[in-house]
Amino acid sequence: SKETGIRFSYDPDVIPVSRKITLKVVNQPLSDVLKILFEDPKFLYHVMGNQLVIYRDKPNIPVSKQSEVVKVPAEDKPKQTADGIHGKQVAKAIPDTVFLHRTDTLLVTRTDTLIETKTIIRHDTIVHMDTVYIERYNKAQKAGRPVDPGFDKNSMKNQKFRKNNGFFGGISYEQLLGSPSYTSSAARFNDLAVILKNSAAGTSMNYSVGAIVGYDYFRLGIRSGISYTRLGESFQYSFTRQEGGFYKTDTVDNYYTLSGTDTTWYYVTDSSWVNINYKQYTYKNPNVYRYIEIPLVLRFRIIQGEKVEVYGIGGIITGMYIGSRALTIQQEAGNPVIWTSSPMMRQFIFSWQAGTGTTISISNGIGVFAEVMYRKQMNEQYKNYPVQKKIGLLNIKTGIFVRF
């Protein structure tokens, strides 16, 4: 067809089109090429204009006694060969009627009337839904694993769910504002509690920095993580101690005697100790207590929008003591101020916290959040100490997160 521009029609059930033939011809008439291709004389062909019909001769089909000259495109001039002249005209006997049955039905008659019937049926089904599902789980189906057809991670519904739900992680920073409280269950240590309270001159850069992880499911969410927390206060305490004095001598009585012209006086004296040397001691130190904290908090979304949400938050914080550099007061005359040490501190501090927060989505699952919370220690900071010290702090927390 590429070389001659002729369209060929045939029945593939009759014509052995699957058989491969290799040949090479140059400047040969189409009739010669067809003779080479169809060595079996049972195969005939009929040309009508630009259409060439190939068919198999059947004995039960009557063949016209007359031969019809069929024109086949070839070279401009006929060529002389040993067998005769082959050129543009080939004499072939053709049956009166040829029927070819396939997808397309061709009816060829001797009157050169070609009836071609083509039936094209197209089925275009478009289903429009609010949620567009994309085919998934091909690998699972091929592997023979069970597939849940009701869930598609690539669907718009699931993408919208993952936009504001699912797992997330990020980093955070907390500024902690507040001061410790001191109480005593024994009346004799009330003075010590007052002294400790007065010694806490103010806060000393309380903060917490760490990583967060969590999971949100519609209005509910859970969050945890790990952080380094620094707690402390500005310690300032002064006291005065007696260092020395002197004996004061007083005259309590006197008398004299007269001997001749001279008078001799006699005195009776008494002495007492006078304390006049006092030394004042002043201690100033930024007390620091270091903890590794693991929070476990729950979130409840009060307002949930596409970009902004407001939520309430509350939970428990577990703090593990890792070190300190701080001063405290003991009720001992010889050593009223001492450095804290690990045996004096509780290894685990538990605190509750509650507050509110908001998140703002930026793009591609990235967002920022800000929270305001209050936290309070549930157990005292020292152990085996007559005064209970607990820290209550106002938290201002900010951070950035990414949804997975």
PDB file of N, CA, C and O in Angstrom, residues 261-298:
ATOM      1  N   THR A 261      49.689  62.980 155.898  1.00  0.00           N
ATOM      2  CA  THR A 261      49.181  64.054 155.034  1.00  0.00           C
ATOM      3  C   THR A 261      48.755  63.529 153.662  1.00  0.00           C
ATOM      4  O   THR A 261      48.290  64.289 152.834  1.00  0.00           O
ATOM      5  N   ASP A 262      48.949  62.220 153.385  1.00  0.00           N
ATOM      6  CA  ASP A 262      48.602  61.642 152.078  1.00  0.00           C
ATOM      7  C   ASP A 262      47.276  60.887 152.159  1.00  0.00           C
ATOM      8  O   ASP A 262      46.977  60.220 153.155  1.00  0.00           O
ATOM      9  N   THR A 263      46.575  61.016 151.086  1.00  0.00           N
ATOM     10  CA  THR A 263      45.309  60.282 151.008  1.00  0.00           C
ATOM     11  C   THR A 263      45.404  59.238 149.867  1.00  0.00           C
ATOM     12  O   THR A 263      45.723  59.576 148.736  1.00  0.00           O
ATOM     13  N   THR A 264      45.165  58.011 150.127  1.00  0.00           N
ATOM     14  CA  THR A 264      45.214  56.917 149.129  1.00  0.00           C
ATOM     15  C   THR A 264      43.811  56.437 148.845  1.00  0.00           C
ATOM     16  O   THR A 264      43.053  56.093 149.754  1.00  0.00           O
ATOM     17  N   TRP A 265      43.507  56.383 147.483  1.00  0.00           N
ATOM     18  CA  TRP A 265      42.172  55.968 147.071  1.00  0.00           C
ATOM     19  C   TRP A 265      42.198  54.500 146.627  1.00  0.00           C
ATOM     20  O   TRP A 265      43.078  54.017 145.965  1.00  0.00           O
ATOM     21  N   TYR A 266      41.159  53.802 147.001  1.00  0.00           N
ATOM     22  CA  TYR A 266      41.003  52.398 146.602  1.00  0.00           C
ATOM     23  C   TYR A 266      39.694  52.260 145.826  1.00  0.00           C
ATOM     24  O   TYR A 266      38.674  52.823 146.216  1.00  0.00           O
ATOM     25  N   TYR A 267      39.715  51.422 144.658  1.00  0.00           N
ATOM     26  CA  TYR A 267      38.531  51.251 143.805  1.00  0.00           C
ATOM     27  C   TYR A 267      38.159  49.767 143.702  1.00  0.00           C
ATOM     28  O   TYR A 267      39.020  48.896 143.615  1.00  0.00           O
ATOM     29  N   VAL A 268      36.880  49.473 143.676  1.00  0.00           N
ATOM     30  CA  VAL A 268      36.364  48.123 143.437  1.00  0.00           C
ATOM     31  C   VAL A 268      35.686  48.151 142.055  1.00  0.00           C
ATOM     32  O   VAL A 268      34.789  48.962 141.815  1.00  0.00           O
ATOM     33  N   THR A 269      36.146  47.284 141.124  1.00  0.00           N
ATOM     34  CA  THR A 269      35.641  47.298 139.727  1.00  0.00           C
ATOM     35  C   THR A 269      34.920  45.990 139.376  1.00  0.00           C
ATOM     36  O   THR A 269      35.122  44.957 140.003  1.00  0.00           O
ATOM     37  N   ASP A 270      34.067  46.074 138.257  1.00  0.00           N
ATOM     38  CA  ASP A 270      33.371  44.902 137.683  1.00  0.00           C
ATOM     39  C   ASP A 270      33.433  45.032 136.157  1.00  0.00           C
ATOM     40  O   ASP A 270      33.457  46.141 135.634  1.00  0.00           O
ATOM     41  N   SER A 271      33.438  43.939 135.443  1.00  0.00           N
ATOM     42  CA  SER A 271      33.552  43.972 133.971  1.00  0.00           C
ATOM     43  C   SER A 271      32.465  43.086 133.344  1.00  0.00           C
ATOM     44  O   SER A 271      32.063  42.077 133.923  1.00  0.00           O
ATOM     45  N   SER A 272      32.049  43.447 132.091  1.00  0.00           N
ATOM     46  CA  SER A 272      31.059  42.667 131.317  1.00  0.00           C
ATOM     47  C   SER A 272      31.467  42.639 129.830  1.00  0.00           C
ATOM     48  O   SER A 272      32.128  43.563 129.355  1.00  0.00           O
ATOM     49  N   TRP A 273      31.031  41.552 129.051  1.00  0.00           N
ATOM     50  CA  TRP A 273      31.388  41.399 127.629  1.00  0.00           C
ATOM     51  C   TRP A 273      30.430  42.187 126.755  1.00  0.00           C
ATOM     52  O   TRP A 273      29.223  42.095 126.886  1.00  0.00           O
ATOM     53  N   VAL A 274      31.007  42.987 125.886  1.00  0.00           N
ATOM     54  CA  VAL A 274      30.225  43.816 124.968  1.00  0.00           C
ATOM     55  C   VAL A 274      30.459  43.310 123.538  1.00  0.00           C
ATOM     56  O   VAL A 274      31.615  43.267 123.083  1.00  0.00           O
ATOM     57  N   ASN A 275      29.364  42.894 122.815  1.00  0.00           N
ATOM     58  CA  ASN A 275      29.454  42.439 121.425  1.00  0.00           C
ATOM     59  C   ASN A 275      29.347  43.637 120.488  1.00  0.00           C
ATOM     60  O   ASN A 275      28.298  44.255 120.382  1.00  0.00           O
ATOM     61  N   ILE A 276      30.414  43.904 119.810  1.00  0.00           N
ATOM     62  CA  ILE A 276      30.393  45.044 118.891  1.00  0.00           C
ATOM     63  C   ILE A 276      30.830  44.659 117.471  1.00  0.00           C
ATOM     64  O   ILE A 276      30.604  45.412 116.538  1.00  0.00           O
ATOM     65  N   ASN A 277      31.467  43.482 117.314  1.00  0.00           N
ATOM     66  CA  ASN A 277      31.948  43.072 115.991  1.00  0.00           C
ATOM     67  C   ASN A 277      30.943  42.111 115.348  1.00  0.00           C
ATOM     68  O   ASN A 277      30.806  40.969 115.775  1.00  0.00           O
ATOM     69  N   TYR A 278      30.215  42.572 114.313  1.00  0.00           N
ATOM     70  CA  TYR A 278      29.257  41.769 113.554  1.00  0.00           C
ATOM     71  C   TYR A 278      29.683  41.767 112.079  1.00  0.00           C
ATOM     72  O   TYR A 278      30.135  42.796 111.561  1.00  0.00           O
ATOM     73  N   LYS A 279      29.505  40.605 111.411  1.00  0.00           N
ATOM     74  CA  LYS A 279      29.857  40.492 109.989  1.00  0.00           C
ATOM     75  C   LYS A 279      28.614  40.117 109.196  1.00  0.00           C
ATOM     76  O   LYS A 279      27.902  39.189 109.568  1.00  0.00           O
ATOM     77  N   GLN A 280      28.373  40.827 108.119  1.00  0.00           N
ATOM     78  CA  GLN A 280      27.206  40.573 107.276  1.00  0.00           C
ATOM     79  C   GLN A 280      27.606  39.706 106.075  1.00  0.00           C
ATOM     80  O   GLN A 280      28.596  39.977 105.410  1.00  0.00           O
ATOM     81  N   TYR A 281      26.791  38.657 105.813  1.00  0.00           N
ATOM     82  CA  TYR A 281      27.027  37.742 104.696  1.00  0.00           C
ATOM     83  C   TYR A 281      25.898  37.926 103.684  1.00  0.00           C
ATOM     84  O   TYR A 281      24.727  37.915 104.050  1.00  0.00           O
ATOM     85  N   THR A 282      26.265  38.056 102.417  1.00  0.00           N
ATOM     86  CA  THR A 282      25.296  38.249 101.333  1.00  0.00           C
ATOM     87  C   THR A 282      25.579  37.225 100.233  1.00  0.00           C
ATOM     88  O   THR A 282      26.723  37.084  99.799  1.00  0.00           O
ATOM     89  N   TYR A 283      24.510  36.534  99.799  1.00  0.00           N
ATOM     90  CA  TYR A 283      24.627  35.528  98.743  1.00  0.00           C
ATOM     91  C   TYR A 283      23.701  35.915  97.583  1.00  0.00           C
ATOM     92  O   TYR A 283      22.518  36.176  97.776  1.00  0.00           O
ATOM     93  N   LYS A 284      24.282  35.933  96.385  1.00  0.00           N
ATOM     94  CA  LYS A 284      23.516  36.182  95.168  1.00  0.00           C
ATOM     95  C   LYS A 284      23.902  35.123  94.128  1.00  0.00           C
ATOM     96  O   LYS A 284      25.091  34.897  93.898  1.00  0.00           O
ATOM     97  N   ASN A 285      22.891  34.527  93.536  1.00  0.00           N
ATOM     98  CA  ASN A 285      23.183  33.492  92.536  1.00  0.00           C
ATOM     99  C   ASN A 285      21.960  33.281  91.640  1.00  0.00           C
ATOM    100  O   ASN A 285      20.831  33.197  92.130  1.00  0.00           O
ATOM    101  N   PRO A 286      22.159  33.167  90.314  1.00  0.00           N
ATOM    102  CA  PRO A 286      21.042  32.780  89.430  1.00  0.00           C
ATOM    103  C   PRO A 286      20.840  31.267  89.507  1.00  0.00           C
ATOM    104  O   PRO A 286      21.517  30.503  88.820  1.00  0.00           O
ATOM    105  N   ASN A 287      19.932  30.846  90.351  1.00  0.00           N
ATOM    106  CA  ASN A 287      19.687  29.405  90.504  1.00  0.00           C
ATOM    107  C   ASN A 287      19.180  28.804  89.198  1.00  0.00           C
ATOM    108  O   ASN A 287      18.290  29.359  88.549  1.00  0.00           O
ATOM    109  N   VAL A 288      19.732  27.658  88.828  1.00  0.00           N
ATOM    110  CA  VAL A 288      19.378  26.978  87.587  1.00  0.00           C
ATOM    111  C   VAL A 288      19.108  25.513  87.892  1.00  0.00           C
ATOM    112  O   VAL A 288      19.928  24.844  88.545  1.00  0.00           O
ATOM    113  N   TYR A 289      17.955  25.021  87.407  1.00  0.00           N
ATOM    114  CA  TYR A 289      17.593  23.597  87.509  1.00  0.00           C
ATOM    115  C   TYR A 289      17.288  23.118  86.092  1.00  0.00           C
ATOM    116  O   TYR A 289      16.461  23.704  85.390  1.00  0.00           O
ATOM    117  N   ARG A 290      17.943  22.045  85.663  1.00  0.00           N
ATOM    118  CA  ARG A 290      17.811  21.551  84.288  1.00  0.00           C
ATOM    119  C   ARG A 290      17.045  20.231  84.269  1.00  0.00           C
ATOM    120  O   ARG A 290      17.328  19.331  85.071  1.00  0.00           O
ATOM    121  N   TYR A 291      16.130  20.124  83.297  1.00  0.00           N
ATOM    122  CA  TYR A 291      15.286  18.942  83.170  1.00  0.00           C
ATOM    123  C   TYR A 291      15.146  18.545  81.699  1.00  0.00           C
ATOM    124  O   TYR A 291      15.212  19.397  80.803  1.00  0.00           O
ATOM    125  N   ILE A 292      14.939  17.253  81.480  1.00  0.00           N
ATOM    126  CA  ILE A 292      14.472  16.733  80.195  1.00  0.00           C
ATOM    127  C   ILE A 292      12.990  16.405  80.385  1.00  0.00           C
ATOM    128  O   ILE A 292      12.644  15.600  81.246  1.00  0.00           O
ATOM    129  N   GLU A 293      12.129  17.030  79.570  1.00  0.00           N
ATOM    130  CA  GLU A 293      10.690  16.891  79.762  1.00  0.00           C
ATOM    131  C   GLU A 293      10.038  16.184  78.584  1.00  0.00           C
ATOM    132  O   GLU A 293      10.415  16.386  77.416  1.00  0.00           O
ATOM    133  N   ILE A 294       9.049  15.350  78.909  1.00  0.00           N
ATOM    134  CA  ILE A 294       8.237  14.649  77.906  1.00  0.00           C
ATOM    135  C   ILE A 294       6.773  14.960  78.210  1.00  0.00           C
ATOM    136  O   ILE A 294       6.237  14.483  79.214  1.00  0.00           O
ATOM    137  N   PRO A 295       6.130  15.760  77.382  1.00  0.00           N
ATOM    138  CA  PRO A 295       4.713  16.077  77.620  1.00  0.00           C
ATOM    139  C   PRO A 295       3.793  15.065  76.938  1.00  0.00           C
ATOM    140  O   PRO A 295       4.166  14.409  75.961  1.00  0.00           O
ATOM    141  N   LEU A 296       2.594  14.960  77.449  1.00  0.00           N
ATOM    142  CA  LEU A 296       1.526  14.177  76.826  1.00  0.00           C
ATOM    143  C   LEU A 296       0.252  14.994  76.980  1.00  0.00           C
ATOM    144  O   LEU A 296      -0.298  15.106  78.080  1.00  0.00           O
ATOM    145  N   VAL A 297      -0.209  15.571  75.884  1.00  0.00           N
ATOM    146  CA  VAL A 297      -1.329  16.503  75.955  1.00  0.00           C
ATOM    147  C   VAL A 297      -2.375  16.126  74.901  1.00  0.00           C
ATOM    148  O   VAL A 297      -2.082  15.480  73.888  1.00  0.00           O
ATOM    149  N   LEU A 298      -3.609  16.544  75.150  1.00  0.00           N
ATOM    150  CA  LEU A 298      -4.725  16.354  74.238  1.00  0.00           C
ATOM    151  C   LEU A 298      -5.174  17.706  73.700  1.00  0.00           C
ATOM    152  O   LEU A 298      -5.134  18.716  74.420  1.00  0.00           O
TER     153      LEU A 298
END
